[in-house]
Amino acid sequence: MKKKLGKFALIFPFLLWMVLLIVVPLFLIAYYAFTTSDGNVLHFTFDNFKSFIRPNFIKVLIRSLKLSLFATVICLFAGYPVALILSGNAFKKKALLLVLLLAPMWMNFILRTYAWLTILSEKGVLNSLLEAAGFNTRSFLGNEKAVVFGMVYNLLPYMILPIYTSISKIPHSLIEASYDLGSSSYGCFKRVILPLSLPGILSGITLVFVPGVTTFVISDYLGRGKVPLIGNIIEQQFSSGIEWGFGAAISIIVMFVVILCMRIINKFTDEPEVTLL
Amino acid sequence: MKKIALLLSIAMLALILPGCGSSKTKLYVYNWGEYIDESVISDFEAKYPDIKVIYETFETNEDMYTKIKPGDDCYDVLIPSDYMIGRLIDEDMLEKLNFENIPNYSYIDDKYKAWDYDPTNEYSVPYMWGVLGILYDTTKVQEDTFTWNTLFDPKYKNQVLMKDDSRDTLGIALKSLGYSMNSTDENELKEAENKLLEHKDNYFGIVGDEGMDMMVEGDAPLAVMYSGDAARCISENENLAFAIPEDGTNYFVDAMVIPKNAKHKKEAELFINFMCETDTALKNVEEINYSTPHTGAYEQLDAERRNSFQYPGEDVLKAADVYNYLGSKEKLRSEIWNDYTASIAE
């Protein structure tokens, strides 16, 4: 009995945190999404959800999923080799590489995104260099490519770190055993390292895909407001201050779509302990 | 370990206590960002040593509204814009001012009084005003006259910075079609939305305050901008100029008001009165580039500034629309604006 109480005391701060900052806000969002008030009388309603079912809103949601998926795939293919190199012994200055990887994350996310405006804008650093080298200047911002670029730039570390952790945890004896049994280095990667790093890949995908779908800062700055994502539509409902119910309803729709996407991704692995949802 | 914890808590208490123990009245002032000469606040505290000003800022009228609506934050002075004051009055959130405590109100020029939102001048004291217009790069744009349709001219493909603000953007489109910026007619609003979408190839970007940087850097040649922001851009890039479209524009005012739940109404009125002293008003207008309704401060401005676009003639102001709070029709405008935002990329 006493032991149980001790355990509870340990988990209590986290429970309190969960309830106050996760469960209560979720209920609030549901409350706003499903109610409408005329005067002082509250009504239960599905109207906020119904008003989302229009071609242009659905298109924005599909665009968000599409761009975030692109960014996730790029992050995976660019990030996996980095994680592999980091966890191996081939690279001597591992600590330095890790610091280089993490250093941008110590800076404010909005500031980092804003800084790209100075580099990529019409009169920006990159265009000045192009001009000096005799090339035509170009417009890099205000399109879907710029938004995907921003997502990859900001979210790449979130792909690398979980993969790095899961590869580092693979016992070296397993890799040695695969070589002893006559495996090539490709075979070892395919049959030992890749399957065992799957949990890392899955958390990496979640950590990149979900913030990518819901971002609104990147599309505001690098997309110059011309590539609205679902996050922008949600933000607009709250910042304009009058459509909270609609904003809350879209948030719930996005949550369900994201959960659905994660379930599909999880289908690719049959190990129950790495299932995320 | 316990000792360290004890030391830390004592240290924290020491930090907090002076705040609690002091007998000073705390006056909470809530204003737009970069919308005051900050030395004015210390001047006020020097003049009234018993009052400590807690100064906070907001980005948009709606942000301010969202913050004060629940009523837990007790601000004493707010400085929102016209239509928002209309909304606050409509929702019974403002206190009537006692003008006996604000003798300097007499300095406010009569032509900046009796706005639609407060026709009997009971709730608000004008602080700054301005107009909406077009900031352009004179090296790239040559026009004899500017109208809102200039922004939709096909020759300016991918060159126009629009605002990510629904009142201004819908307002421009409405005005270019000959309607009121305050229109709540569904057909007129639809027509305005279609016009905005039809010319979306002209938009270089749909931006907030970062548009000022883009204009100063010379990234874009045309932008929809408030006169005060435009003046600031021009001071940083002399190739820029500002035009007030001939088909009429928006004329706005930001005014000082006291919310119903203010705890220090008397001190708030002292503050408003202090803001209307000629020296204070002059300091503010020289710092923030908007236009002053204060006769004393206006007279001391240099002639160049008094004759600039910042003080357009009566005819311009008469033809301009002041935004109103549209009550239950706000929802319709918000739906149109959502539809526009969602359709802009297709």
PDB file of N, CA, C and O in Angstrom, chain A residues 26-73:
ATOM      1  N   LEU A  26      -8.360  20.243 -24.271  1.00  0.00           N
ATOM      2  CA  LEU A  26      -9.069  19.434 -25.272  1.00  0.00           C
ATOM      3  C   LEU A  26     -10.579  19.540 -25.080  1.00  0.00           C
ATOM      4  O   LEU A  26     -11.329  19.680 -26.049  1.00  0.00           O
ATOM      5  N   PHE A  27     -11.005  19.490 -23.824  1.00  0.00           N
ATOM      6  CA  PHE A  27     -12.436  19.627 -23.554  1.00  0.00           C
ATOM      7  C   PHE A  27     -12.945  21.008 -23.957  1.00  0.00           C
ATOM      8  O   PHE A  27     -14.038  21.151 -24.494  1.00  0.00           O
ATOM      9  N   LEU A  28     -12.106  22.026 -23.695  1.00  0.00           N
ATOM     10  CA  LEU A  28     -12.502  23.383 -24.073  1.00  0.00           C
ATOM     11  C   LEU A  28     -12.695  23.495 -25.578  1.00  0.00           C
ATOM     12  O   LEU A  28     -13.659  24.099 -26.060  1.00  0.00           O
ATOM     13  N   ILE A  29     -11.758  22.879 -26.318  1.00  0.00           N
ATOM     14  CA  ILE A  29     -11.859  22.931 -27.781  1.00  0.00           C
ATOM     15  C   ILE A  29     -13.141  22.232 -28.230  1.00  0.00           C
ATOM     16  O   ILE A  29     -13.900  22.756 -29.054  1.00  0.00           O
ATOM     17  N   ALA A  30     -13.410  21.069 -27.630  1.00  0.00           N
ATOM     18  CA  ALA A  30     -14.629  20.341 -27.993  1.00  0.00           C
ATOM     19  C   ALA A  30     -15.856  21.177 -27.639  1.00  0.00           C
ATOM     20  O   ALA A  30     -16.817  21.250 -28.404  1.00  0.00           O
ATOM     21  N   TYR A  31     -15.792  21.846 -26.490  1.00  0.00           N
ATOM     22  CA  TYR A  31     -16.901  22.691 -26.053  1.00  0.00           C
ATOM     23  C   TYR A  31     -17.195  23.780 -27.083  1.00  0.00           C
ATOM     24  O   TYR A  31     -18.331  23.977 -27.501  1.00  0.00           O
ATOM     25  N   TYR A  32     -16.132  24.477 -27.510  1.00  0.00           N
ATOM     26  CA  TYR A  32     -16.336  25.533 -28.508  1.00  0.00           C
ATOM     27  C   TYR A  32     -16.823  24.964 -29.834  1.00  0.00           C
ATOM     28  O   TYR A  32     -17.652  25.554 -30.517  1.00  0.00           O
ATOM     29  N   ALA A  33     -16.288  23.795 -30.202  1.00  0.00           N
ATOM     30  CA  ALA A  33     -16.607  23.236 -31.519  1.00  0.00           C
ATOM     31  C   ALA A  33     -18.067  22.814 -31.611  1.00  0.00           C
ATOM     32  O   ALA A  33     -18.685  22.918 -32.654  1.00  0.00           O
ATOM     33  N   PHE A  34     -18.614  22.317 -30.499  1.00  0.00           N
ATOM     34  CA  PHE A  34     -19.952  21.721 -30.563  1.00  0.00           C
ATOM     35  C   PHE A  34     -21.056  22.627 -30.026  1.00  0.00           C
ATOM     36  O   PHE A  34     -22.184  22.208 -29.881  1.00  0.00           O
ATOM     37  N   THR A  35     -20.719  23.871 -29.671  1.00  0.00           N
ATOM     38  CA  THR A  35     -21.769  24.729 -29.140  1.00  0.00           C
ATOM     39  C   THR A  35     -21.882  26.017 -29.934  1.00  0.00           C
ATOM     40  O   THR A  35     -20.954  26.448 -30.610  1.00  0.00           O
ATOM     41  N   THR A  36     -23.049  26.594 -29.852  1.00  0.00           N
ATOM     42  CA  THR A  36     -23.251  27.921 -30.411  1.00  0.00           C
ATOM     43  C   THR A  36     -24.133  28.664 -29.423  1.00  0.00           C
ATOM     44  O   THR A  36     -24.932  28.054 -28.715  1.00  0.00           O
ATOM     45  N   SER A  37     -23.965  29.977 -29.346  1.00  0.00           N
ATOM     46  CA  SER A  37     -24.808  30.691 -28.395  1.00  0.00           C
ATOM     47  C   SER A  37     -25.527  31.818 -29.112  1.00  0.00           C
ATOM     48  O   SER A  37     -24.921  32.572 -29.864  1.00  0.00           O
ATOM     49  N   ASP A  38     -26.836  31.872 -28.920  1.00  0.00           N
ATOM     50  CA  ASP A  38     -27.520  33.079 -29.373  1.00  0.00           C
ATOM     51  C   ASP A  38     -28.056  33.777 -28.130  1.00  0.00           C
ATOM     52  O   ASP A  38     -28.876  33.243 -27.413  1.00  0.00           O
ATOM     53  N   GLY A  39     -27.523  34.932 -27.899  1.00  0.00           N
ATOM     54  CA  GLY A  39     -27.827  35.611 -26.643  1.00  0.00           C
ATOM     55  C   GLY A  39     -27.078  34.894 -25.534  1.00  0.00           C
ATOM     56  O   GLY A  39     -25.862  34.777 -25.591  1.00  0.00           O
ATOM     57  N   ASN A  40     -27.802  34.382 -24.559  1.00  0.00           N
ATOM     58  CA  ASN A  40     -27.137  33.709 -23.453  1.00  0.00           C
ATOM     59  C   ASN A  40     -27.448  32.222 -23.403  1.00  0.00           C
ATOM     60  O   ASN A  40     -27.061  31.535 -22.479  1.00  0.00           O
ATOM     61  N   VAL A  41     -28.170  31.716 -24.421  1.00  0.00           N
ATOM     62  CA  VAL A  41     -28.560  30.310 -24.413  1.00  0.00           C
ATOM     63  C   VAL A  41     -27.572  29.503 -25.249  1.00  0.00           C
ATOM     64  O   VAL A  41     -27.269  29.864 -26.388  1.00  0.00           O
ATOM     65  N   LEU A  42     -27.054  28.429 -24.665  1.00  0.00           N
ATOM     66  CA  LEU A  42     -26.119  27.566 -25.381  1.00  0.00           C
ATOM     67  C   LEU A  42     -26.865  26.459 -26.103  1.00  0.00           C
ATOM     68  O   LEU A  42     -27.822  25.902 -25.572  1.00  0.00           O
ATOM     69  N   HIS A  43     -26.432  26.158 -27.325  1.00  0.00           N
ATOM     70  CA  HIS A  43     -27.040  25.060 -28.061  1.00  0.00           C
ATOM     71  C   HIS A  43     -25.955  24.106 -28.496  1.00  0.00           C
ATOM     72  O   HIS A  43     -24.847  24.518 -28.796  1.00  0.00           O
ATOM     73  N   PHE A  44     -26.337  22.820 -28.572  1.00  0.00           N
ATOM     74  CA  PHE A  44     -25.448  21.840 -29.169  1.00  0.00           C
ATOM     75  C   PHE A  44     -25.601  21.939 -30.682  1.00  0.00           C
ATOM     76  O   PHE A  44     -26.705  22.110 -31.177  1.00  0.00           O
ATOM     77  N   THR A  45     -24.483  21.881 -31.412  1.00  0.00           N
ATOM     78  CA  THR A  45     -24.595  22.044 -32.858  1.00  0.00           C
ATOM     79  C   THR A  45     -23.473  21.337 -33.611  1.00  0.00           C
ATOM     80  O   THR A  45     -22.384  21.151 -33.080  1.00  0.00           O
ATOM     81  N   PHE A  46     -23.771  20.932 -34.848  1.00  0.00           N
ATOM     82  CA  PHE A  46     -22.737  20.406 -35.743  1.00  0.00           C
ATOM     83  C   PHE A  46     -22.369  21.437 -36.813  1.00  0.00           C
ATOM     84  O   PHE A  46     -21.564  21.166 -37.686  1.00  0.00           O
ATOM     85  N   ASP A  47     -22.982  22.633 -36.714  1.00  0.00           N
ATOM     86  CA  ASP A  47     -22.810  23.634 -37.770  1.00  0.00           C
ATOM     87  C   ASP A  47     -21.351  23.970 -38.056  1.00  0.00           C
ATOM     88  O   ASP A  47     -20.957  24.149 -39.197  1.00  0.00           O
ATOM     89  N   ASN A  48     -20.547  24.057 -36.969  1.00  0.00           N
ATOM     90  CA  ASN A  48     -19.150  24.420 -37.165  1.00  0.00           C
ATOM     91  C   ASN A  48     -18.431  23.398 -38.031  1.00  0.00           C
ATOM     92  O   ASN A  48     -17.517  23.739 -38.771  1.00  0.00           O
ATOM     93  N   PHE A  49     -18.836  22.134 -37.905  1.00  0.00           N
ATOM     94  CA  PHE A  49     -18.214  21.092 -38.718  1.00  0.00           C
ATOM     95  C   PHE A  49     -18.763  21.137 -40.136  1.00  0.00           C
ATOM     96  O   PHE A  49     -18.026  20.966 -41.104  1.00  0.00           O
ATOM     97  N   LYS A  50     -20.065  21.389 -40.229  1.00  0.00           N
ATOM     98  CA  LYS A  50     -20.689  21.428 -41.560  1.00  0.00           C
ATOM     99  C   LYS A  50     -20.081  22.539 -42.398  1.00  0.00           C
ATOM    100  O   LYS A  50     -19.868  22.379 -43.596  1.00  0.00           O
ATOM    101  N   SER A  51     -19.790  23.706 -41.752  1.00  0.00           N
ATOM    102  CA  SER A  51     -19.290  24.810 -42.586  1.00  0.00           C
ATOM    103  C   SER A  51     -17.884  24.532 -43.119  1.00  0.00           C
ATOM    104  O   SER A  51     -17.420  25.239 -44.009  1.00  0.00           O
ATOM    105  N   PHE A  52     -17.219  23.513 -42.578  1.00  0.00           N
ATOM    106  CA  PHE A  52     -15.896  23.192 -43.120  1.00  0.00           C
ATOM    107  C   PHE A  52     -16.001  22.437 -44.440  1.00  0.00           C
ATOM    108  O   PHE A  52     -15.077  22.468 -45.258  1.00  0.00           O
ATOM    109  N   ILE A  53     -17.125  21.752 -44.635  1.00  0.00           N
ATOM    110  CA  ILE A  53     -17.245  20.897 -45.819  1.00  0.00           C
ATOM    111  C   ILE A  53     -17.540  21.743 -47.044  1.00  0.00           C
ATOM    112  O   ILE A  53     -18.675  21.896 -47.474  1.00  0.00           O
ATOM    113  N   ARG A  54     -16.472  22.361 -47.551  1.00  0.00           N
ATOM    114  CA  ARG A  54     -16.573  23.158 -48.768  1.00  0.00           C
ATOM    115  C   ARG A  54     -15.300  22.917 -49.539  1.00  0.00           C
ATOM    116  O   ARG A  54     -14.238  22.731 -48.947  1.00  0.00           O
ATOM    117  N   PRO A  55     -15.377  22.937 -50.868  1.00  0.00           N
ATOM    118  CA  PRO A  55     -14.211  22.551 -51.665  1.00  0.00           C
ATOM    119  C   PRO A  55     -12.945  23.318 -51.286  1.00  0.00           C
ATOM    120  O   PRO A  55     -11.868  22.724 -51.184  1.00  0.00           O
ATOM    121  N   ASN A  56     -13.061  24.648 -51.049  1.00  0.00           N
ATOM    122  CA  ASN A  56     -11.803  25.377 -50.837  1.00  0.00           C
ATOM    123  C   ASN A  56     -11.144  25.055 -49.496  1.00  0.00           C
ATOM    124  O   ASN A  56      -9.923  24.999 -49.408  1.00  0.00           O
ATOM    125  N   PHE A  57     -11.948  24.789 -48.452  1.00  0.00           N
ATOM    126  CA  PHE A  57     -11.341  24.406 -47.171  1.00  0.00           C
ATOM    127  C   PHE A  57     -10.701  23.029 -47.269  1.00  0.00           C
ATOM    128  O   PHE A  57      -9.600  22.797 -46.759  1.00  0.00           O
ATOM    129  N   ILE A  58     -11.409  22.099 -47.943  1.00  0.00           N
ATOM    130  CA  ILE A  58     -10.858  20.747 -48.100  1.00  0.00           C
ATOM    131  C   ILE A  58      -9.543  20.819 -48.875  1.00  0.00           C
ATOM    132  O   ILE A  58      -8.566  20.148 -48.530  1.00  0.00           O
ATOM    133  N   LYS A  59      -9.512  21.690 -49.888  1.00  0.00           N
ATOM    134  CA  LYS A  59      -8.278  21.829 -50.668  1.00  0.00           C
ATOM    135  C   LYS A  59      -7.126  22.302 -49.793  1.00  0.00           C
ATOM    136  O   LYS A  59      -5.993  21.845 -49.934  1.00  0.00           O
ATOM    137  N   VAL A  60      -7.421  23.251 -48.886  1.00  0.00           N
ATOM    138  CA  VAL A  60      -6.368  23.752 -48.003  1.00  0.00           C
ATOM    139  C   VAL A  60      -5.856  22.609 -47.117  1.00  0.00           C
ATOM    140  O   VAL A  60      -4.646  22.444 -46.923  1.00  0.00           O
ATOM    141  N   LEU A  61      -6.777  21.782 -46.607  1.00  0.00           N
ATOM    142  CA  LEU A  61      -6.370  20.662 -45.757  1.00  0.00           C
ATOM    143  C   LEU A  61      -5.509  19.680 -46.548  1.00  0.00           C
ATOM    144  O   LEU A  61      -4.450  19.246 -46.074  1.00  0.00           O
ATOM    145  N   ILE A  62      -5.942  19.391 -47.778  1.00  0.00           N
ATOM    146  CA  ILE A  62      -5.172  18.452 -48.595  1.00  0.00           C
ATOM    147  C   ILE A  62      -3.790  19.026 -48.904  1.00  0.00           C
ATOM    148  O   ILE A  62      -2.781  18.325 -48.846  1.00  0.00           O
ATOM    149  N   ARG A  63      -3.743  20.351 -49.175  1.00  0.00           N
ATOM    150  CA  ARG A  63      -2.441  20.976 -49.435  1.00  0.00           C
ATOM    151  C   ARG A  63      -1.532  20.845 -48.221  1.00  0.00           C
ATOM    152  O   ARG A  63      -0.350  20.523 -48.352  1.00  0.00           O
ATOM    153  N   SER A  64      -2.087  21.060 -47.019  1.00  0.00           N
ATOM    154  CA  SER A  64      -1.264  20.955 -45.805  1.00  0.00           C
ATOM    155  C   SER A  64      -0.700  19.552 -45.667  1.00  0.00           C
ATOM    156  O   SER A  64       0.485  19.368 -45.359  1.00  0.00           O
ATOM    157  N   LEU A  65      -1.552  18.539 -45.899  1.00  0.00           N
ATOM    158  CA  LEU A  65      -1.098  17.157 -45.766  1.00  0.00           C
ATOM    159  C   LEU A  65      -0.034  16.847 -46.818  1.00  0.00           C
ATOM    160  O   LEU A  65       0.989  16.239 -46.523  1.00  0.00           O
ATOM    161  N   LYS A  66      -0.269  17.347 -48.023  1.00  0.00           N
ATOM    162  CA  LYS A  66       0.646  17.056 -49.131  1.00  0.00           C
ATOM    163  C   LYS A  66       2.023  17.676 -48.874  1.00  0.00           C
ATOM    164  O   LYS A  66       3.046  16.992 -48.942  1.00  0.00           O
ATOM    165  N   LEU A  67       2.046  18.973 -48.523  1.00  0.00           N
ATOM    166  CA  LEU A  67       3.329  19.650 -48.327  1.00  0.00           C
ATOM    167  C   LEU A  67       4.083  19.054 -47.145  1.00  0.00           C
ATOM    168  O   LEU A  67       5.295  18.870 -47.189  1.00  0.00           O
ATOM    169  N   SER A  68       3.319  18.722 -46.083  1.00  0.00           N
ATOM    170  CA  SER A  68       3.970  18.155 -44.914  1.00  0.00           C
ATOM    171  C   SER A  68       4.514  16.765 -45.226  1.00  0.00           C
ATOM    172  O   SER A  68       5.579  16.379 -44.737  1.00  0.00           O
ATOM    173  N   LEU A  69       3.802  16.022 -46.075  1.00  0.00           N
ATOM    174  CA  LEU A  69       4.276  14.692 -46.470  1.00  0.00           C
ATOM    175  C   LEU A  69       5.578  14.812 -47.261  1.00  0.00           C
ATOM    176  O   LEU A  69       6.547  14.093 -47.000  1.00  0.00           O
ATOM    177  N   PHE A  70       5.603  15.762 -48.214  1.00  0.00           N
ATOM    178  CA  PHE A  70       6.848  16.000 -48.963  1.00  0.00           C
ATOM    179  C   PHE A  70       7.993  16.277 -48.001  1.00  0.00           C
ATOM    180  O   PHE A  70       9.079  15.697 -48.103  1.00  0.00           O
ATOM    181  N   ALA A  71       7.746  17.203 -47.074  1.00  0.00           N
ATOM    182  CA  ALA A  71       8.793  17.605 -46.139  1.00  0.00           C
ATOM    183  C   ALA A  71       9.254  16.403 -45.321  1.00  0.00           C
ATOM    184  O   ALA A  71      10.454  16.219 -45.079  1.00  0.00           O
ATOM    185  N   THR A  72       8.292  15.546 -44.909  1.00  0.00           N
ATOM    186  CA  THR A  72       8.638  14.388 -44.091  1.00  0.00           C
ATOM    187  C   THR A  72       9.515  13.411 -44.880  1.00  0.00           C
ATOM    188  O   THR A  72      10.518  12.906 -44.369  1.00  0.00           O
ATOM    189  N   VAL A  73       9.158  13.177 -46.149  1.00  0.00           N
ATOM    190  CA  VAL A  73       9.940  12.253 -46.973  1.00  0.00           C
ATOM    191  C   VAL A  73      11.356  12.800 -47.167  1.00  0.00           C
ATOM    192  O   VAL A  73      12.348  12.079 -47.009  1.00  0.00           O
TER     193      VAL A  73
END
